[in-house]
Short mmCIF file of C-alpha atoms and ligand atoms in Angstrom, two decimals:
data_model
loop_
_atom_site.label_atom_id
_atom_site.label_comp_id
_atom_site.label_asym_id
_atom_site.label_seq_id
_atom_site.Cartn_x
_atom_site.Cartn_y
_atom_site.Cartn_z
CA MET M 24 66.93 93.89 100.92
CA ASN M 25 68.66 97.26 101.30
CA LYS M 26 69.27 99.20 98.15
CA PHE M 27 72.75 100.55 97.52
CA LEU M 28 73.63 103.24 95.00
CA ALA M 29 77.26 103.36 93.88
CA ILE M 30 78.01 106.87 92.63
CA ILE M 31 80.96 107.26 90.26
CA PRO M 32 82.08 110.80 89.34
CA THR M 33 83.90 110.77 86.01
CA TYR M 34 86.09 113.00 83.94
CA ASN M 35 87.91 111.24 81.09
CA GLU M 36 87.73 107.71 82.50
CA LYS M 37 86.51 105.77 79.49
CA LYS M 38 89.26 103.14 79.70
CA SER M 39 88.87 102.04 83.30
CA LEU M 40 85.17 102.75 83.91
CA PRO M 41 83.49 99.72 82.21
CA ALA M 42 85.41 97.21 84.34
CA VAL M 43 84.51 99.13 87.51
CA ILE M 44 80.81 99.16 86.60
CA ASP M 45 80.88 95.44 85.70
CA SER M 46 82.45 94.52 89.03
CA ILE M 47 79.88 96.59 90.95
CA LEU M 48 76.96 94.98 89.11
CA LYS M 49 78.18 91.53 90.18
CA HIS M 50 76.90 92.44 93.63
CA ASP M 51 73.15 92.09 94.21
CA GLY M 52 71.39 95.15 95.57
CA PHE M 53 73.79 97.63 93.96
CA ASP M 54 72.81 100.13 91.26
CA VAL M 55 75.28 102.49 89.61
CA LEU M 56 75.02 106.21 88.93
CA VAL M 57 77.74 107.87 86.85
CA VAL M 58 78.03 111.66 87.13
CA ASP M 59 79.98 112.72 84.07
CA ASP M 60 81.20 116.24 83.39
CA ALA M 61 81.15 116.31 79.58
CA SER M 62 84.32 114.22 79.39
CA PRO M 63 85.99 114.96 76.04
CA ASP M 64 87.12 111.30 75.75
CA GLY M 65 83.50 110.11 75.40
CA THR M 66 83.09 108.49 78.84
CA ALA M 67 79.33 109.19 78.67
CA GLN M 68 79.04 107.22 75.43
CA VAL M 69 80.69 104.21 77.07
CA VAL M 70 78.21 104.45 79.96
CA LYS M 71 75.29 104.57 77.54
CA GLU M 72 76.50 101.35 75.92
CA VAL M 73 76.45 99.67 79.34
CA MET M 74 73.01 101.20 80.02
CA SER M 75 71.63 99.55 76.88
CA LYS M 76 72.42 96.17 78.51
CA SER M 77 71.53 96.93 82.15
CA ASN M 78 68.73 98.93 83.73
CA ARG M 79 70.74 99.12 86.96
CA VAL M 80 73.02 101.81 85.50
CA SER M 81 72.14 105.51 85.14
CA ILE M 82 74.00 108.63 84.10
CA LEU M 83 73.76 112.32 84.93
CA GLU M 84 75.53 114.48 82.39
CA ARG M 85 76.73 117.91 83.42
CA PRO M 86 77.76 120.57 80.92
CA ALA M 87 81.36 121.13 82.09
CA LYS M 88 84.02 119.98 84.57
CA LEU M 89 82.43 121.24 87.78
CA GLY M 90 84.43 119.29 90.37
CA LEU M 91 84.27 116.02 92.30
CA GLY M 92 82.46 117.46 95.33
CA SER M 93 79.58 118.95 93.39
CA ALA M 94 79.36 115.76 91.28
CA TYR M 95 78.77 113.75 94.47
CA VAL M 96 76.25 116.28 95.80
CA THR M 97 74.33 116.01 92.51
CA GLY M 98 74.43 112.21 92.77
CA PHE M 99 73.34 112.18 96.44
CA LYS M 100 70.35 114.41 95.68
CA TRP M 101 69.35 112.18 92.78
CA GLY M 102 69.56 109.05 94.95
CA LEU M 103 67.70 110.66 97.86
CA GLU M 104 64.80 111.44 95.53
CA LEU M 105 64.64 107.71 94.82
CA ASP M 106 64.46 105.00 97.48
CA TYR M 107 68.12 104.14 98.05
CA ASP M 108 69.15 103.25 101.61
CA TYR M 109 72.93 103.51 101.24
CA PHE M 110 75.24 105.55 99.05
CA ILE M 111 78.70 104.36 98.02
CA GLU M 112 81.38 106.72 96.74
CA ILE M 113 83.81 105.03 94.38
CA ASP M 114 86.38 106.29 91.85
CA ALA M 115 86.27 105.34 88.17
CA ASP M 116 90.02 104.90 87.80
CA GLY M 117 90.33 101.40 89.29
CA SER M 118 91.83 102.67 92.57
CA HIS M 119 88.95 101.21 94.56
CA ASN M 120 88.22 97.49 94.24
CA PRO M 121 84.46 96.72 94.14
CA GLU M 122 85.26 93.34 95.73
CA ALA M 123 85.23 95.29 99.01
CA LEU M 124 81.52 96.14 98.62
CA PRO M 125 80.19 93.21 100.71
CA TRP M 126 82.41 94.41 103.56
CA PHE M 127 80.81 97.84 103.39
CA VAL M 128 77.39 96.14 103.56
CA LYS M 129 78.45 94.24 106.69
CA GLU M 130 79.81 97.35 108.37
CA MET M 131 76.74 99.47 107.56
CA GLU M 132 74.50 96.74 108.91
CA ARG M 133 76.37 97.01 112.20
CA GLY M 134 74.73 100.43 112.55
CA TYR M 135 77.23 102.93 111.16
CA ASP M 136 76.01 105.93 109.17
CA LEU M 137 79.34 106.44 107.45
CA VAL M 138 81.98 103.79 106.84
CA ILE M 139 85.26 104.96 105.36
CA GLY M 140 87.50 102.54 103.48
CA SER M 141 90.82 103.40 105.09
CA ARG M 142 94.32 102.90 103.67
CA TYR M 143 95.95 103.58 107.01
CA ILE M 144 94.30 101.40 109.66
CA ALA M 145 96.41 100.23 112.62
CA GLY M 146 99.48 102.16 111.48
CA LYS M 147 99.70 100.17 108.24
CA ILE M 148 99.87 101.63 104.72
CA SER M 149 97.73 99.78 102.16
CA VAL M 150 98.58 101.67 99.01
CA VAL M 151 99.91 100.10 95.81
CA GLY M 152 101.87 102.20 93.29
CA TRP M 153 102.40 105.56 94.97
CA ASP M 154 105.79 107.24 95.20
CA PHE M 155 107.05 108.53 98.54
CA ARG M 156 106.04 112.14 97.80
CA ARG M 157 102.41 111.23 97.11
CA LEU M 158 102.25 109.04 100.19
CA LEU M 159 103.71 111.80 102.34
CA LEU M 160 101.15 114.33 101.01
CA SER M 161 98.30 111.95 101.82
CA LYS M 162 99.57 110.96 105.27
CA PHE M 163 100.42 114.52 106.24
CA GLY M 164 97.09 115.81 104.87
CA ASN M 165 95.21 113.30 106.97
CA LEU M 166 97.14 114.04 110.13
CA TYR M 167 96.78 117.80 109.62
CA ALA M 168 93.01 117.74 109.03
CA SER M 169 92.22 115.18 111.75
CA ARG M 170 94.18 117.14 114.38
CA ILE M 171 92.61 120.50 113.52
CA LEU M 172 89.12 119.04 113.37
CA GLY M 173 89.54 116.74 116.36
CA LEU M 174 88.47 113.65 114.41
CA ARG M 175 89.82 110.25 115.37
CA LEU M 176 89.86 108.81 111.87
CA THR M 177 92.88 107.44 110.03
CA ASP M 178 91.82 108.25 106.45
CA LEU M 179 89.69 111.36 106.14
CA THR M 180 90.54 111.88 102.48
CA SER M 181 89.59 108.40 101.27
CA GLY M 182 87.03 108.49 98.47
CA PHE M 183 85.87 104.89 98.92
CA ARG M 184 83.12 105.03 101.51
CA CYS M 185 79.45 104.45 102.28
CA TYR M 186 76.80 106.77 103.78
CA SER M 187 73.37 105.96 105.13
CA ARG M 188 70.36 107.77 103.75
CA GLN M 189 69.73 109.30 107.22
CA ALA M 190 73.20 110.82 107.37
CA LEU M 191 72.92 112.44 103.94
CA LYS M 192 69.45 113.75 104.73
CA ALA M 193 70.68 115.32 107.95
CA ILE M 194 73.40 117.32 106.22
CA ASP M 195 72.81 120.60 104.45
CA LEU M 196 74.36 119.59 101.13
CA ASP M 197 74.04 123.13 99.81
CA ARG M 198 76.30 124.47 102.57
CA ILE M 199 79.34 122.42 101.56
CA TYR M 200 82.49 124.45 100.88
CA SER M 201 84.77 122.02 99.07
CA ASN M 202 84.93 120.56 95.63
CA GLY M 203 88.21 118.61 95.41
CA TYR M 204 89.32 115.81 97.74
CA ALA M 205 88.72 118.21 100.66
CA PHE M 206 85.08 117.29 100.07
CA GLN M 207 85.82 113.93 101.70
CA ILE M 208 87.24 115.63 104.81
CA GLU M 209 84.27 117.98 105.00
CA MET M 210 81.70 115.19 104.68
CA ALA M 211 83.36 113.09 107.40
CA TYR M 212 83.37 116.14 109.66
CA LEU M 213 79.73 117.06 108.98
CA VAL M 214 78.46 113.49 109.54
CA THR M 215 80.41 113.25 112.81
CA ARG M 216 79.23 116.68 114.00
CA ALA M 217 75.63 115.73 113.20
CA GLY M 218 76.01 112.99 115.81
CA PHE M 219 76.21 109.93 113.58
CA GLU M 220 78.40 106.88 114.10
CA VAL M 221 81.40 106.89 111.78
CA GLY M 222 83.54 103.79 111.30
CA GLU M 223 86.51 102.71 109.22
CA MET M 224 87.41 99.42 107.57
CA PRO M 225 90.63 98.47 105.81
CA ILE M 226 90.88 98.72 102.01
CA ILE M 227 93.75 98.45 99.55
CA PHE M 228 94.18 101.47 97.27
CA TYR M 229 95.67 100.90 93.80
CA GLU M 230 97.17 103.82 91.84
CA ARG M 231 95.34 104.35 88.57
CA ASN M 232 96.90 102.60 85.56
CA SER M 233 95.16 104.57 82.83
CA GLY M 234 93.87 108.11 82.35
CA SER M 235 95.27 111.01 84.33
CA SER M 236 94.94 112.40 87.83
CA LYS M 237 92.81 115.50 88.40
CA MET M 238 94.85 116.57 91.42
CA SER M 239 96.05 120.18 91.20
CA LYS M 240 97.70 122.81 93.42
CA LYS M 241 94.31 124.50 93.76
CA ILE M 242 92.77 121.27 95.10
CA VAL M 243 95.62 120.81 97.62
CA ARG M 244 95.28 124.45 98.72
CA GLU M 245 91.55 124.01 99.22
CA ALA M 246 92.21 121.01 101.48
CA ALA M 247 94.80 122.96 103.50
CA ILE M 248 92.36 125.81 104.22
CA LEU M 249 89.21 123.75 104.75
CA PRO M 250 89.77 122.59 108.37
CA TRP M 251 90.26 126.21 109.47
CA ARG M 252 87.16 127.35 107.57
CA LEU M 253 85.10 124.65 109.29
CA ARG M 254 86.47 125.61 112.70
CA MET M 255 85.79 129.29 112.06
CA ARG M 256 82.22 128.53 111.08
CA GLU M 257 81.80 126.49 114.26
CA ILE M 258 82.98 129.45 116.36
CA LYS M 259 80.72 131.84 114.44
CA ASP M 260 77.69 129.57 114.95
CA PHE M 261 78.53 129.23 118.65
CA VAL M 262 78.88 132.99 119.19
CA GLY M 263 75.71 133.58 117.16
CA LYS M 264 73.78 131.24 119.48
CA ILE M 265 75.02 133.06 122.60
CA PHE M 266 73.85 136.42 121.21
CA LEU M 267 70.49 134.95 120.28
CA LYS M 268 70.01 133.48 123.78
CA ARG M 269 70.89 136.85 125.37
CA LYS M 270 68.49 138.65 123.08
CA TYR M 271 65.62 136.33 124.05
CA ALA M 272 66.52 136.50 127.75
CA LYS M 273 66.37 140.34 127.57
CA GLU M 274 63.06 140.29 125.75
CA ILE M 275 61.52 137.93 128.31
CA SER M 276 62.78 139.92 131.33
CA GLY M 277 61.22 143.00 129.85
N1 LIG E 305 82.31 114.46 87.41
C1 LIG E 305 83.55 114.75 87.80
N2 LIG E 305 84.38 113.77 88.22
C2 LIG E 305 85.63 114.10 88.61
C3 LIG E 305 86.12 115.44 88.61
N3 LIG E 305 87.39 115.44 89.08
C4 LIG E 305 87.69 114.16 89.35
N4 LIG E 305 86.65 113.34 89.06
C5 LIG E 305 86.55 111.88 89.22
O1 LIG E 305 86.73 111.62 90.59
C6 LIG E 305 87.45 110.42 90.77
C7 LIG E 305 88.74 110.73 91.55
O2 LIG E 305 89.56 111.58 90.78
P1 LIG E 305 91.13 111.31 90.57
O3 LIG E 305 91.65 112.13 89.44
O4 LIG E 305 91.33 109.86 90.45
O5 LIG E 305 91.67 111.92 91.87
P2 LIG E 305 92.47 111.21 92.95
O6 LIG E 305 91.99 109.79 93.11
O7 LIG E 305 92.41 112.12 94.14
O8 LIG E 305 93.90 111.28 92.31
P3 LIG E 305 94.83 110.09 91.74
O9 LIG E 305 95.18 109.26 92.91
O10 LIG E 305 95.97 110.82 91.18
O11 LIG E 305 94.07 109.32 90.73
C8 LIG E 305 87.69 109.86 89.37
O12 LIG E 305 86.69 108.95 89.05
C9 LIG E 305 87.63 111.11 88.50
O13 LIG E 305 87.26 110.85 87.15
C10 LIG E 305 85.21 116.47 88.18
O14 LIG E 305 85.52 117.65 88.12
N5 LIG E 305 83.97 116.06 87.81
MG1 LIG E 306 92.23 108.41 91.60
#
């Protein structure tokens, strides 16, 4: 049986987290790793209580709020050291329903290396509890990034997704630029560019009903700049290769 690791980054999520962990553990083959950034509300303590009852739950505690992207990178590296086959990203705030996990299993077994739980498949909007402004930001952000990066995906920013071990191993996790939700865009781009199959499946997204959002202007700005940074790097790498080829050709011809 394939082993799945559900990674949950947390910052002040003590209210909603236990129910999320419980619902994940109902599914065989799934372990949980919480990456907590010294949450002042005592989220880590809540996780340790769950850990005393289940050996399928682990925690990595970081000293300060270091961002969602780096929390996932830390979790991926931890899971890659162990023998996990698939890595799920899931939020702690109840926005992502663990009942969808068996669908991720099915999709991954069809041969994908990244499956994104999309809120926007087939022109539909499967979001519960967002106001028009938030929806517009998300829809526009997706359209903007997918056009610039040339990706045919409907929900690049979704944080409910599953990667294969091979895909994560193929990516240079230390070369990742972003730390907010732009991290999701960057990962989808890197997995696609590395030649892996990326798929989407429909999910319903529920606005959090406790705790508070970590979204900030800085995080939105990072996501606006990211697609251009990735494109620039692509051009730089391409030009670099041309120069290298010329250099070798000159050396060979004397
Ligand atoms: N470890 C860690 N987790 C974080 C950090 N920032 C956000 N998270 C977690 O990442 C997940 C997503 O963060 P949210 O604040 O819900 O961000 P969002 O889903 O984009 O925004 P909302 O829709 O407003 O909730 C949650 O589980 C957060 O607790 C961080 O700096 N470090
Ligand atoms: Mg959220």
